[in-house]
Amino acid sequence: MNKELSVFGLEGKVAVVTGAGTGIGEACARLFAKAGAAVMLSDINREACERIAADLNEQGLQARAMRLDVTSEADWAELKTALQGWKNRWDVLLNNAGIYIGGMLEDNTIAQVSKINQINIESVFLGTRTAAESMKPGSTFGRGGSIINLSSIAGLVGVPGHSIYGATKGAVRSLSKHSAVEFAKFGYGVRVNSLHPGLIETSMGDQALQEFVDIGVVANVDEAAALLKSAMIPMGRLGNVKDIAYAALFLASDASSYVTGIELTVDGGFCAA
Ligand SMILES: NC(=O)c1ccc[n+]([C@@H]2O[C@H](COP(=O)([O-])OP(=O)(O)OC[C@H]3O[C@@H](n4cnc5c(N)ncnc54)[C@H](O)[C@@H]3O)[C@@H](O)[C@H]2O)c1
């Protein structure tokens, strides 16, 4: 490859991916490793991460697995210790772990709101804080870095059945912008950007399609997918995990070194329509 294009890779870097056991997180972790990073795969499902890390290691790539519940401050501290003991370096954090809870707003409960806030937004606060305080100059790792936060198109526009999920994703967008500006102004060398997928074919994507059935917009999930493709997504297809991984790789790499505080939609044109 032309030497100038190596900025699109992650050679020599250490990347952490949360929720790496399946779906978008798994795809990003695999691509980051192929791009040259040493990748720490983390999830509440440690076994899944171990299987993926073993597969990557067999391919001659660098990966490790650990259990990290993104809502646990103790687990984030443990991650820092694990990175010190592995490569003593940390360049990239992909805050990807999240859950979906749908429902019509009037049927949602405070218990649901508390749960989704904890897993989708408090976790991003904890991860961003841990990364920033250990990446900034003079700190544990001290080289700066890139933080990528998984938001959603539901954090930008309204979608029936998505109020409490969308509210957490709107908060992720806002936390990303504020922390991006703060870290830039105070010379941390830490970039923060939010990534906004449209409907992506994963288990969570299936849940979102089912939601349109549950609230009575369509009769079944096939109809839900057809409606999205024909009327709402200009490119006429659902997204796949690689669509998101390629965008995440750009934000993780030095090719985006002048990019901070943006919201990158990867949605087949949904939000532009
Ligand atoms: N799939 C979509 O259509 C879509 C669209 C927009 C945004 N997103 C966002 O992308 C991210 C990944 O979505 P996905 O579709 O791959 O989801 P997924 O449900 O397929 O996978 C989520 C992963 O997160 C893990 N996880 C859940 N709670 C956790 C916790 N407390 N600590 C650590 N790990 C935890 C799960 O074990 C799982 O491995 C989420 O933040 C989601 O909101 C997804």
PDB file of C-alpha atoms and ligand atoms in Angstrom:
ATOM      1  CA  MET A   1       0.000   0.000   0.000  1.00  0.00           C
ATOM      2  CA  ASN A   2       1.154   3.570  -0.721  1.00  0.00           C
ATOM      3  CA  LYS A   3       2.907   4.838   2.464  1.00  0.00           C
ATOM      4  CA  GLU A   4       0.689   7.918   2.716  1.00  0.00           C
ATOM      5  CA  LEU A   5      -2.390   5.666   2.960  1.00  0.00           C
ATOM      6  CA  SER A   6      -1.067   4.007   6.135  1.00  0.00           C
ATOM      7  CA  VAL A   7      -2.834   6.774   8.124  1.00  0.00           C
ATOM      8  CA  PHE A   8      -6.034   4.862   7.400  1.00  0.00           C
ATOM      9  CA  GLY A   9      -4.650   1.926   9.421  1.00  0.00           C
ATOM     10  CA  LEU A  10      -4.111   1.352  13.145  1.00  0.00           C
ATOM     11  CA  GLU A  11      -0.613  -0.152  13.113  1.00  0.00           C
ATOM     12  CA  GLY A  12       0.946  -0.025  16.598  1.00  0.00           C
ATOM     13  CA  LYS A  13      -2.179   1.301  18.293  1.00  0.00           C
ATOM     14  CA  VAL A  14      -4.175  -0.258  21.133  1.00  0.00           C
ATOM     15  CA  ALA A  15      -7.964  -0.201  20.780  1.00  0.00           C
ATOM     16  CA  VAL A  16     -10.694  -1.098  23.257  1.00  0.00           C
ATOM     17  CA  VAL A  17     -14.154  -2.111  22.037  1.00  0.00           C
ATOM     18  CA  THR A  18     -17.092  -2.487  24.424  1.00  0.00           C
ATOM     19  CA  GLY A  19     -19.968  -4.818  23.579  1.00  0.00           C
ATOM     20  CA  ALA A  20     -17.528  -6.664  21.289  1.00  0.00           C
ATOM     21  CA  GLY A  21     -19.167 -10.077  21.715  1.00  0.00           C
ATOM     22  CA  THR A  22     -21.503  -9.730  18.726  1.00  0.00           C
ATOM     23  CA  GLY A  23     -23.001  -7.353  16.144  1.00  0.00           C
ATOM     24  CA  ILE A  24     -21.414  -3.986  15.418  1.00  0.00           C
ATOM     25  CA  GLY A  25     -18.862  -4.312  18.235  1.00  0.00           C
ATOM     26  CA  GLU A  26     -17.572  -7.641  16.946  1.00  0.00           C
ATOM     27  CA  ALA A  27     -17.266  -6.298  13.387  1.00  0.00           C
ATOM     28  CA  CYS A  28     -15.382  -3.209  14.562  1.00  0.00           C
ATOM     29  CA  ALA A  29     -13.045  -5.247  16.774  1.00  0.00           C
ATOM     30  CA  ARG A  30     -12.263  -7.610  13.885  1.00  0.00           C
ATOM     31  CA  LEU A  31     -11.599  -4.737  11.456  1.00  0.00           C
ATOM     32  CA  PHE A  32      -9.456  -2.810  13.953  1.00  0.00           C
ATOM     33  CA  ALA A  33      -7.313  -5.933  14.462  1.00  0.00           C
ATOM     34  CA  LYS A  34      -6.985  -6.408  10.678  1.00  0.00           C
ATOM     35  CA  ALA A  35      -5.949  -2.754  10.439  1.00  0.00           C
ATOM     36  CA  GLY A  36      -3.021  -3.484  12.766  1.00  0.00           C
ATOM     37  CA  ALA A  37      -4.306  -2.598  16.239  1.00  0.00           C
ATOM     38  CA  ALA A  38      -3.929  -4.715  19.350  1.00  0.00           C
ATOM     39  CA  VAL A  39      -7.591  -5.001  20.344  1.00  0.00           C
ATOM     40  CA  MET A  40      -9.063  -5.552  23.792  1.00  0.00           C
ATOM     41  CA  LEU A  41     -12.505  -7.072  23.216  1.00  0.00           C
ATOM     42  CA  SER A  42     -14.828  -6.514  26.161  1.00  0.00           C
ATOM     43  CA  ASP A  43     -18.425  -7.446  26.921  1.00  0.00           C
ATOM     44  CA  ILE A  44     -20.598  -8.832  29.711  1.00  0.00           C
ATOM     45  CA  ASN A  45     -20.401 -11.969  27.541  1.00  0.00           C
ATOM     46  CA  ARG A  46     -16.752 -12.816  28.127  1.00  0.00           C
ATOM     47  CA  GLU A  47     -16.942 -16.213  26.397  1.00  0.00           C
ATOM     48  CA  ALA A  48     -18.002 -14.611  23.100  1.00  0.00           C
ATOM     49  CA  CYS A  49     -15.070 -12.200  23.279  1.00  0.00           C
ATOM     50  CA  GLU A  50     -12.687 -15.048  24.071  1.00  0.00           C
ATOM     51  CA  ARG A  51     -13.852 -16.985  21.003  1.00  0.00           C
ATOM     52  CA  ILE A  52     -13.389 -13.955  18.730  1.00  0.00           C
ATOM     53  CA  ALA A  53      -9.996 -13.069  20.246  1.00  0.00           C
ATOM     54  CA  ALA A  54      -8.807 -16.678  19.778  1.00  0.00           C
ATOM     55  CA  ASP A  55      -9.933 -16.577  16.152  1.00  0.00           C
ATOM     56  CA  LEU A  56      -8.064 -13.303  15.570  1.00  0.00           C
ATOM     57  CA  ASN A  57      -4.933 -14.627  17.289  1.00  0.00           C
ATOM     58  CA  GLU A  58      -5.035 -17.704  15.045  1.00  0.00           C
ATOM     59  CA  GLN A  59      -4.957 -15.342  12.068  1.00  0.00           C
ATOM     60  CA  GLY A  60      -1.753 -13.819  13.482  1.00  0.00           C
ATOM     61  CA  LEU A  61      -3.563 -10.693  14.744  1.00  0.00           C
ATOM     62  CA  GLN A  62      -3.389  -9.230  18.245  1.00  0.00           C
ATOM     63  CA  ALA A  63      -6.437  -9.500  20.496  1.00  0.00           C
ATOM     64  CA  ARG A  64      -7.400 -10.156  24.102  1.00  0.00           C
ATOM     65  CA  ALA A  65     -10.716 -10.591  25.856  1.00  0.00           C
ATOM     66  CA  MET A  66     -12.067  -9.425  29.189  1.00  0.00           C
ATOM     67  CA  ARG A  67     -15.398  -9.133  30.978  1.00  0.00           C
ATOM     68  CA  LEU A  68     -16.315  -5.466  31.257  1.00  0.00           C
ATOM     69  CA  ASP A  69     -19.784  -4.377  32.322  1.00  0.00           C
ATOM     70  CA  VAL A  70     -19.847  -0.824  30.999  1.00  0.00           C
ATOM     71  CA  THR A  71     -21.970   0.329  33.947  1.00  0.00           C
ATOM     72  CA  SER A  72     -19.321  -0.705  36.492  1.00  0.00           C
ATOM     73  CA  GLU A  73     -16.703   1.854  37.592  1.00  0.00           C
ATOM     74  CA  ALA A  74     -14.660  -1.009  39.038  1.00  0.00           C
ATOM     75  CA  ASP A  75     -14.591  -2.779  35.655  1.00  0.00           C
ATOM     76  CA  TRP A  76     -13.333   0.388  33.930  1.00  0.00           C
ATOM     77  CA  ALA A  77     -10.516   0.638  36.511  1.00  0.00           C
ATOM     78  CA  GLU A  78      -9.753  -3.034  35.865  1.00  0.00           C
ATOM     79  CA  LEU A  79      -9.527  -2.319  32.114  1.00  0.00           C
ATOM     80  CA  LYS A  80      -6.866   0.329  32.715  1.00  0.00           C
ATOM     81  CA  THR A  81      -4.817  -2.128  34.775  1.00  0.00           C
ATOM     82  CA  ALA A  82      -5.217  -4.806  32.086  1.00  0.00           C
ATOM     83  CA  LEU A  83      -3.961  -2.412  29.381  1.00  0.00           C
ATOM     84  CA  GLN A  84      -0.957  -1.419  31.517  1.00  0.00           C
ATOM     85  CA  GLY A  85      -0.076  -5.084  31.882  1.00  0.00           C
ATOM     86  CA  TRP A  86      -0.501  -5.823  28.165  1.00  0.00           C
ATOM     87  CA  LYS A  87       0.937  -3.087  25.891  1.00  0.00           C
ATOM     88  CA  ASN A  88       1.086  -0.180  28.373  1.00  0.00           C
ATOM     89  CA  ARG A  89      -0.654   1.880  25.711  1.00  0.00           C
ATOM     90  CA  TRP A  90      -4.206   3.039  24.858  1.00  0.00           C
ATOM     91  CA  ASP A  91      -5.143   4.938  21.677  1.00  0.00           C
ATOM     92  CA  VAL A  92      -8.759   4.140  20.750  1.00  0.00           C
ATOM     93  CA  LEU A  93     -11.992   3.558  22.699  1.00  0.00           C
ATOM     94  CA  LEU A  94     -15.163   2.472  20.894  1.00  0.00           C
ATOM     95  CA  ASN A  95     -18.068   2.936  23.318  1.00  0.00           C
ATOM     96  CA  ASN A  96     -20.372   0.514  21.518  1.00  0.00           C
ATOM     97  CA  ALA A  97     -22.208  -1.561  24.174  1.00  0.00           C
ATOM     98  CA  GLY A  98     -25.854  -0.681  24.456  1.00  0.00           C
ATOM     99  CA  ILE A  99     -29.387  -1.997  24.777  1.00  0.00           C
ATOM    100  CA  TYR A 100     -32.679  -1.231  23.101  1.00  0.00           C
ATOM    101  CA  ILE A 101     -35.983  -0.780  24.907  1.00  0.00           C
ATOM    102  CA  GLY A 102     -38.922   0.203  22.724  1.00  0.00           C
ATOM    103  CA  GLY A 103     -42.573   0.910  23.389  1.00  0.00           C
ATOM    104  CA  MET A 104     -45.027   3.742  23.034  1.00  0.00           C
ATOM    105  CA  LEU A 105     -43.962   6.553  25.373  1.00  0.00           C
ATOM    106  CA  GLU A 106     -47.134   6.330  27.470  1.00  0.00           C
ATOM    107  CA  ASP A 107     -46.390   2.628  28.128  1.00  0.00           C
ATOM    108  CA  ASN A 108     -42.753   3.148  29.144  1.00  0.00           C
ATOM    109  CA  THR A 109     -41.899   2.996  32.853  1.00  0.00           C
ATOM    110  CA  ILE A 110     -39.434   4.856  35.034  1.00  0.00           C
ATOM    111  CA  ALA A 111     -37.674   1.536  35.690  1.00  0.00           C
ATOM    112  CA  GLN A 112     -37.113   1.149  31.914  1.00  0.00           C
ATOM    113  CA  VAL A 113     -35.833   4.715  31.638  1.00  0.00           C
ATOM    114  CA  SER A 114     -33.398   4.217  34.536  1.00  0.00           C
ATOM    115  CA  LYS A 115     -32.110   0.963  33.075  1.00  0.00           C
ATOM    116  CA  ILE A 116     -31.559   2.283  29.553  1.00  0.00           C
ATOM    117  CA  ASN A 117     -29.950   5.479  30.857  1.00  0.00           C
ATOM    118  CA  GLN A 118     -27.528   3.443  32.923  1.00  0.00           C
ATOM    119  CA  ILE A 119     -26.448   1.129  30.100  1.00  0.00           C
ATOM    120  CA  ASN A 120     -26.558   3.560  27.156  1.00  0.00           C
ATOM    121  CA  ILE A 121     -25.434   6.891  28.610  1.00  0.00           C
ATOM    122  CA  GLU A 122     -23.903   6.544  32.095  1.00  0.00           C
ATOM    123  CA  SER A 123     -21.611   3.913  30.547  1.00  0.00           C
ATOM    124  CA  VAL A 124     -20.440   6.326  27.839  1.00  0.00           C
ATOM    125  CA  PHE A 125     -19.690   8.901  30.536  1.00  0.00           C
ATOM    126  CA  LEU A 126     -17.647   6.325  32.493  1.00  0.00           C
ATOM    127  CA  GLY A 127     -15.763   5.128  29.407  1.00  0.00           C
ATOM    128  CA  THR A 128     -15.061   8.636  28.126  1.00  0.00           C
ATOM    129  CA  ARG A 129     -13.844   9.761  31.553  1.00  0.00           C
ATOM    130  CA  THR A 130     -11.596   6.725  31.995  1.00  0.00           C
ATOM    131  CA  ALA A 131     -10.097   7.090  28.515  1.00  0.00           C
ATOM    132  CA  ALA A 132      -9.577  10.850  28.684  1.00  0.00           C
ATOM    133  CA  GLU A 133      -7.950  10.815  32.111  1.00  0.00           C
ATOM    134  CA  SER A 134      -5.525   8.099  31.033  1.00  0.00           C
ATOM    135  CA  MET A 135      -4.810   9.300  27.463  1.00  0.00           C
ATOM    136  CA  LYS A 136      -4.154  13.009  28.089  1.00  0.00           C
ATOM    137  CA  PRO A 137      -0.558  14.322  28.251  1.00  0.00           C
ATOM    138  CA  GLY A 138       1.246  13.396  31.478  1.00  0.00           C
ATOM    139  CA  SER A 139      -1.243  10.666  32.395  1.00  0.00           C
ATOM    140  CA  THR A 140      -0.916   6.843  32.518  1.00  0.00           C
ATOM    141  CA  PHE A 141      -0.664   6.368  28.749  1.00  0.00           C
ATOM    142  CA  GLY A 142      -0.264  10.008  27.753  1.00  0.00           C
ATOM    143  CA  ARG A 143      -0.422   9.857  23.938  1.00  0.00           C
ATOM    144  CA  GLY A 144      -3.884  11.310  23.283  1.00  0.00           C
ATOM    145  CA  GLY A 145      -6.350   9.204  21.349  1.00  0.00           C
ATOM    146  CA  SER A 146      -9.712   8.777  19.666  1.00  0.00           C
ATOM    147  CA  ILE A 147     -13.020   8.050  21.386  1.00  0.00           C
ATOM    148  CA  ILE A 148     -15.935   6.922  19.225  1.00  0.00           C
ATOM    149  CA  ASN A 149     -19.398   6.799  20.750  1.00  0.00           C
ATOM    150  CA  LEU A 150     -22.196   4.736  19.205  1.00  0.00           C
ATOM    151  CA  SER A 151     -25.266   6.905  18.982  1.00  0.00           C
ATOM    152  CA  SER A 152     -28.019   6.249  16.393  1.00  0.00           C
ATOM    153  CA  ILE A 153     -30.178   8.027  13.855  1.00  0.00           C
ATOM    154  CA  ALA A 154     -32.719   7.805  16.700  1.00  0.00           C
ATOM    155  CA  GLY A 155     -30.502  10.315  18.514  1.00  0.00           C
ATOM    156  CA  LEU A 156     -31.064  12.791  15.673  1.00  0.00           C
ATOM    157  CA  VAL A 157     -34.646  12.324  14.449  1.00  0.00           C
ATOM    158  CA  GLY A 158     -37.923  11.049  15.869  1.00  0.00           C
ATOM    159  CA  VAL A 159     -39.056   7.448  15.282  1.00  0.00           C
ATOM    160  CA  PRO A 160     -42.313   5.944  16.677  1.00  0.00           C
ATOM    161  CA  GLY A 161     -41.653   3.497  19.529  1.00  0.00           C
ATOM    162  CA  HIS A 162     -38.122   4.839  20.087  1.00  0.00           C
ATOM    163  CA  SER A 163     -38.563   7.672  22.633  1.00  0.00           C
ATOM    164  CA  ILE A 164     -36.537   6.416  25.577  1.00  0.00           C
ATOM    165  CA  TYR A 165     -33.902   4.696  23.410  1.00  0.00           C
ATOM    166  CA  GLY A 166     -33.599   7.816  21.230  1.00  0.00           C
ATOM    167  CA  ALA A 167     -33.270  10.025  24.305  1.00  0.00           C
ATOM    168  CA  THR A 168     -30.198   8.075  25.439  1.00  0.00           C
ATOM    169  CA  LYS A 169     -28.698   8.321  21.954  1.00  0.00           C
ATOM    170  CA  GLY A 170     -29.351  12.069  21.836  1.00  0.00           C
ATOM    171  CA  ALA A 171     -27.494  12.305  25.132  1.00  0.00           C
ATOM    172  CA  VAL A 172     -24.577  10.322  23.668  1.00  0.00           C
ATOM    173  CA  ARG A 173     -24.404  12.804  20.778  1.00  0.00           C
ATOM    174  CA  SER A 174     -24.360  15.747  23.173  1.00  0.00           C
ATOM    175  CA  LEU A 175     -21.831  14.237  25.586  1.00  0.00           C
ATOM    176  CA  SER A 176     -19.570  13.576  22.600  1.00  0.00           C
ATOM    177  CA  LYS A 177     -19.705  17.172  21.369  1.00  0.00           C
ATOM    178  CA  HIS A 178     -19.148  18.747  24.789  1.00  0.00           C
ATOM    179  CA  SER A 179     -16.278  16.452  25.706  1.00  0.00           C
ATOM    180  CA  ALA A 180     -14.737  16.893  22.228  1.00  0.00           C
ATOM    181  CA  VAL A 181     -14.634  20.663  22.662  1.00  0.00           C
ATOM    182  CA  GLU A 182     -13.427  20.488  26.274  1.00  0.00           C
ATOM    183  CA  PHE A 183     -10.619  18.049  25.494  1.00  0.00           C
ATOM    184  CA  ALA A 184      -9.517  20.042  22.423  1.00  0.00           C
ATOM    185  CA  LYS A 185      -9.521  23.383  24.283  1.00  0.00           C
ATOM    186  CA  PHE A 186      -7.552  21.932  27.182  1.00  0.00           C
ATOM    187  CA  GLY A 187      -4.944  20.255  24.954  1.00  0.00           C
ATOM    188  CA  TYR A 188      -5.742  16.622  25.781  1.00  0.00           C
ATOM    189  CA  GLY A 189      -5.071  15.400  22.236  1.00  0.00           C
ATOM    190  CA  VAL A 190      -8.195  13.265  22.646  1.00  0.00           C
ATOM    191  CA  ARG A 191     -10.784  13.416  19.854  1.00  0.00           C
ATOM    192  CA  VAL A 192     -14.417  12.448  20.469  1.00  0.00           C
ATOM    193  CA  ASN A 193     -16.949  11.749  17.733  1.00  0.00           C
ATOM    194  CA  SER A 194     -20.377  10.136  17.595  1.00  0.00           C
ATOM    195  CA  LEU A 195     -21.398   7.535  15.036  1.00  0.00           C
ATOM    196  CA  HIS A 196     -25.051   7.293  14.005  1.00  0.00           C
ATOM    197  CA  PRO A 197     -26.057   4.047  12.294  1.00  0.00           C
ATOM    198  CA  GLY A 198     -29.383   3.584  10.592  1.00  0.00           C
ATOM    199  CA  LEU A 199     -31.073   0.216  10.963  1.00  0.00           C
ATOM    200  CA  ILE A 200     -28.293  -2.391  10.936  1.00  0.00           C
ATOM    201  CA  GLU A 201     -28.831  -6.143  10.583  1.00  0.00           C
ATOM    202  CA  THR A 202     -27.957  -7.398  14.104  1.00  0.00           C
ATOM    203  CA  SER A 203     -30.003  -8.784  16.983  1.00  0.00           C
ATOM    204  CA  MET A 204     -30.738  -5.205  18.050  1.00  0.00           C
ATOM    205  CA  GLY A 205     -31.756  -4.329  14.485  1.00  0.00           C
ATOM    206  CA  ASP A 206     -34.225  -7.243  14.626  1.00  0.00           C
ATOM    207  CA  GLN A 207     -35.627  -5.859  17.889  1.00  0.00           C
ATOM    208  CA  ALA A 208     -36.151  -2.459  16.277  1.00  0.00           C
ATOM    209  CA  LEU A 209     -37.989  -4.014  13.312  1.00  0.00           C
ATOM    210  CA  GLN A 210     -40.176  -6.027  15.715  1.00  0.00           C
ATOM    211  CA  GLU A 211     -41.016  -2.795  17.516  1.00  0.00           C
ATOM    212  CA  PHE A 212     -42.788  -1.457  14.402  1.00  0.00           C
ATOM    213  CA  VAL A 213     -44.952  -4.597  14.523  1.00  0.00           C
ATOM    214  CA  ASP A 214     -45.563  -4.347  18.281  1.00  0.00           C
ATOM    215  CA  ILE A 215     -46.829  -0.759  18.097  1.00  0.00           C
ATOM    216  CA  GLY A 216     -49.059  -1.579  15.118  1.00  0.00           C
ATOM    217  CA  VAL A 217     -47.312   0.311  12.287  1.00  0.00           C
ATOM    218  CA  VAL A 218     -46.998  -2.881  10.174  1.00  0.00           C
ATOM    219  CA  ALA A 219     -48.241  -6.485  10.375  1.00  0.00           C
ATOM    220  CA  ASN A 220     -44.870  -8.290  10.472  1.00  0.00           C
ATOM    221  CA  VAL A 221     -41.114  -7.732  10.359  1.00  0.00           C
ATOM    222  CA  ASP A 222     -40.881  -8.366   6.617  1.00  0.00           C
ATOM    223  CA  GLU A 223     -43.326  -5.534   6.062  1.00  0.00           C
ATOM    224  CA  ALA A 224     -41.314  -3.368   8.445  1.00  0.00           C
ATOM    225  CA  ALA A 225     -38.106  -3.981   6.465  1.00  0.00           C
ATOM    226  CA  ALA A 226     -39.911  -3.394   3.159  1.00  0.00           C
ATOM    227  CA  LEU A 227     -41.376  -0.111   4.400  1.00  0.00           C
ATOM    228  CA  LEU A 228     -37.974   1.139   5.524  1.00  0.00           C
ATOM    229  CA  LYS A 229     -36.300   0.165   2.245  1.00  0.00           C
ATOM    230  CA  SER A 230     -38.978   1.547  -0.045  1.00  0.00           C
ATOM    231  CA  ALA A 231     -40.058   4.709   1.763  1.00  0.00           C
ATOM    232  CA  MET A 232     -37.439   5.770   4.316  1.00  0.00           C
ATOM    233  CA  ILE A 233     -33.937   4.730   3.206  1.00  0.00           C
ATOM    234  CA  PRO A 234     -32.969   6.420  -0.089  1.00  0.00           C
ATOM    235  CA  MET A 235     -30.346   3.766  -0.833  1.00  0.00           C
ATOM    236  CA  GLY A 236     -33.048   1.099  -0.543  1.00  0.00           C
ATOM    237  CA  ARG A 237     -31.293  -1.363   1.767  1.00  0.00           C
ATOM    238  CA  LEU A 238     -30.708  -1.963   5.464  1.00  0.00           C
ATOM    239  CA  GLY A 239     -27.184  -1.467   6.780  1.00  0.00           C
ATOM    240  CA  ASN A 240     -24.722  -4.198   7.677  1.00  0.00           C
ATOM    241  CA  VAL A 241     -22.098  -4.299  10.395  1.00  0.00           C
ATOM    242  CA  LYS A 242     -19.241  -3.661   7.952  1.00  0.00           C
ATOM    243  CA  ASP A 243     -20.850  -0.371   6.880  1.00  0.00           C
ATOM    244  CA  ILE A 244     -20.403   0.787  10.473  1.00  0.00           C
ATOM    245  CA  ALA A 245     -16.977  -0.777  11.015  1.00  0.00           C
ATOM    246  CA  TYR A 246     -15.478   1.086   8.029  1.00  0.00           C
ATOM    247  CA  ALA A 247     -16.750   4.410   9.390  1.00  0.00           C
ATOM    248  CA  ALA A 248     -15.481   3.550  12.889  1.00  0.00           C
ATOM    249  CA  LEU A 249     -12.051   2.719  11.440  1.00  0.00           C
ATOM    250  CA  PHE A 250     -11.856   6.149   9.804  1.00  0.00           C
ATOM    251  CA  LEU A 251     -12.678   7.864  13.123  1.00  0.00           C
ATOM    252  CA  ALA A 252     -10.215   5.640  15.000  1.00  0.00           C
ATOM    253  CA  SER A 253      -7.345   6.233  12.572  1.00  0.00           C
ATOM    254  CA  ASP A 254      -5.027   9.202  12.108  1.00  0.00           C
ATOM    255  CA  ALA A 255      -6.786   9.860   8.787  1.00  0.00           C
ATOM    256  CA  SER A 256      -9.377  11.702  10.917  1.00  0.00           C
ATOM    257  CA  SER A 257      -6.809  13.570  13.055  1.00  0.00           C
ATOM    258  CA  TYR A 258      -8.534  16.970  12.388  1.00  0.00           C
ATOM    259  CA  VAL A 259     -12.010  15.542  13.047  1.00  0.00           C
ATOM    260  CA  THR A 260     -13.562  16.014  16.470  1.00  0.00           C
ATOM    261  CA  GLY A 261     -17.087  16.641  17.736  1.00  0.00           C
ATOM    262  CA  ILE A 262     -18.812  15.445  14.563  1.00  0.00           C
ATOM    263  CA  GLU A 263     -21.896  13.282  14.228  1.00  0.00           C
ATOM    264  CA  LEU A 264     -21.250  10.804  11.416  1.00  0.00           C
ATOM    265  CA  THR A 265     -24.445   9.291  10.031  1.00  0.00           C
ATOM    266  CA  VAL A 266     -24.107   5.920   8.277  1.00  0.00           C
ATOM    267  CA  ASP A 267     -27.710   5.346   7.277  1.00  0.00           C
ATOM    268  CA  GLY A 268     -28.115   5.001   3.493  1.00  0.00           C
ATOM    269  CA  GLY A 269     -29.354   8.601   3.364  1.00  0.00           C
ATOM    270  CA  PHE A 270     -32.183   8.200   5.936  1.00  0.00           C
ATOM    271  CA  CYS A 271     -31.466  11.457   7.760  1.00  0.00           C
ATOM    272  CA  ALA A 272     -30.835  13.425   4.572  1.00  0.00           C
ATOM    273  CA  ALA A 273     -34.243  12.610   3.087  1.00  0.00           C
TER     274      ALA A 273
HETATM  275  N1  LIG B   1     -28.360  -2.491  15.167  1.00  0.00           N
HETATM  276  C1  LIG B   1     -28.851  -1.294  14.902  1.00  0.00           C
HETATM  277  O1  LIG B   1     -29.769  -1.147  14.069  1.00  0.00           O
HETATM  278  C2  LIG B   1     -28.287  -0.065  15.564  1.00  0.00           C
HETATM  279  C3  LIG B   1     -28.658   1.196  15.056  1.00  0.00           C
HETATM  280  C4  LIG B   1     -28.163   2.341  15.643  1.00  0.00           C
HETATM  281  C5  LIG B   1     -27.305   2.253  16.726  1.00  0.00           C
HETATM  282  N2  LIG B   1     -26.954   1.032  17.221  1.00  0.00           N
HETATM  283  C6  LIG B   1     -26.061   1.009  18.382  1.00  0.00           C
HETATM  284  O2  LIG B   1     -24.899   0.263  18.092  1.00  0.00           O
HETATM  285  C7  LIG B   1     -24.434  -0.404  19.270  1.00  0.00           C
HETATM  286  C8  LIG B   1     -24.287  -1.898  19.002  1.00  0.00           C
HETATM  287  O3  LIG B   1     -25.524  -2.396  18.522  1.00  0.00           O
HETATM  288  P1  LIG B   1     -25.729  -3.899  18.012  1.00  0.00           P
HETATM  289  O4  LIG B   1     -26.822  -3.849  17.027  1.00  0.00           O
HETATM  290  O5  LIG B   1     -24.426  -4.497  17.658  1.00  0.00           O
HETATM  291  O6  LIG B   1     -26.300  -4.562  19.367  1.00  0.00           O
HETATM  292  P2  LIG B   1     -26.339  -6.087  19.821  1.00  0.00           P
HETATM  293  O7  LIG B   1     -27.506  -6.183  20.756  1.00  0.00           O
HETATM  294  O8  LIG B   1     -26.250  -6.993  18.659  1.00  0.00           O
HETATM  295  O9  LIG B   1     -24.986  -6.234  20.688  1.00  0.00           O
HETATM  296  C9  LIG B   1     -24.791  -5.462  21.847  1.00  0.00           C
HETATM  297  C10 LIG B   1     -23.631  -6.031  22.647  1.00  0.00           C
HETATM  298  O10 LIG B   1     -23.514  -5.217  23.847  1.00  0.00           O
HETATM  299  C11 LIG B   1     -23.335  -6.073  24.957  1.00  0.00           C
HETATM  300  N3  LIG B   1     -23.777  -5.435  26.192  1.00  0.00           N
HETATM  301  C12 LIG B   1     -25.053  -5.170  26.580  1.00  0.00           C
HETATM  302  N4  LIG B   1     -25.050  -4.618  27.808  1.00  0.00           N
HETATM  303  C13 LIG B   1     -23.751  -4.521  28.193  1.00  0.00           C
HETATM  304  C14 LIG B   1     -23.093  -4.036  29.347  1.00  0.00           C
HETATM  305  N5  LIG B   1     -23.778  -3.555  30.409  1.00  0.00           N
HETATM  306  N6  LIG B   1     -21.745  -4.059  29.393  1.00  0.00           N
HETATM  307  C15 LIG B   1     -21.038  -4.569  28.356  1.00  0.00           C
HETATM  308  N7  LIG B   1     -21.593  -5.059  27.245  1.00  0.00           N
HETATM  309  C16 LIG B   1     -22.938  -5.034  27.164  1.00  0.00           C
HETATM  310  C17 LIG B   1     -24.141  -7.324  24.611  1.00  0.00           C
HETATM  311  O11 LIG B   1     -23.722  -8.430  25.406  1.00  0.00           O
HETATM  312  C18 LIG B   1     -23.867  -7.477  23.126  1.00  0.00           C
HETATM  313  O12 LIG B   1     -22.700  -8.256  22.906  1.00  0.00           O
HETATM  314  C19 LIG B   1     -25.450  -0.079  20.369  1.00  0.00           C
HETATM  315  O13 LIG B   1     -24.978   1.020  21.134  1.00  0.00           O
HETATM  316  C20 LIG B   1     -26.681   0.327  19.580  1.00  0.00           C
HETATM  317  O14 LIG B   1     -27.535   1.167  20.315  1.00  0.00           O
HETATM  318  C21 LIG B   1     -27.421  -0.130  16.661  1.00  0.00           C
END
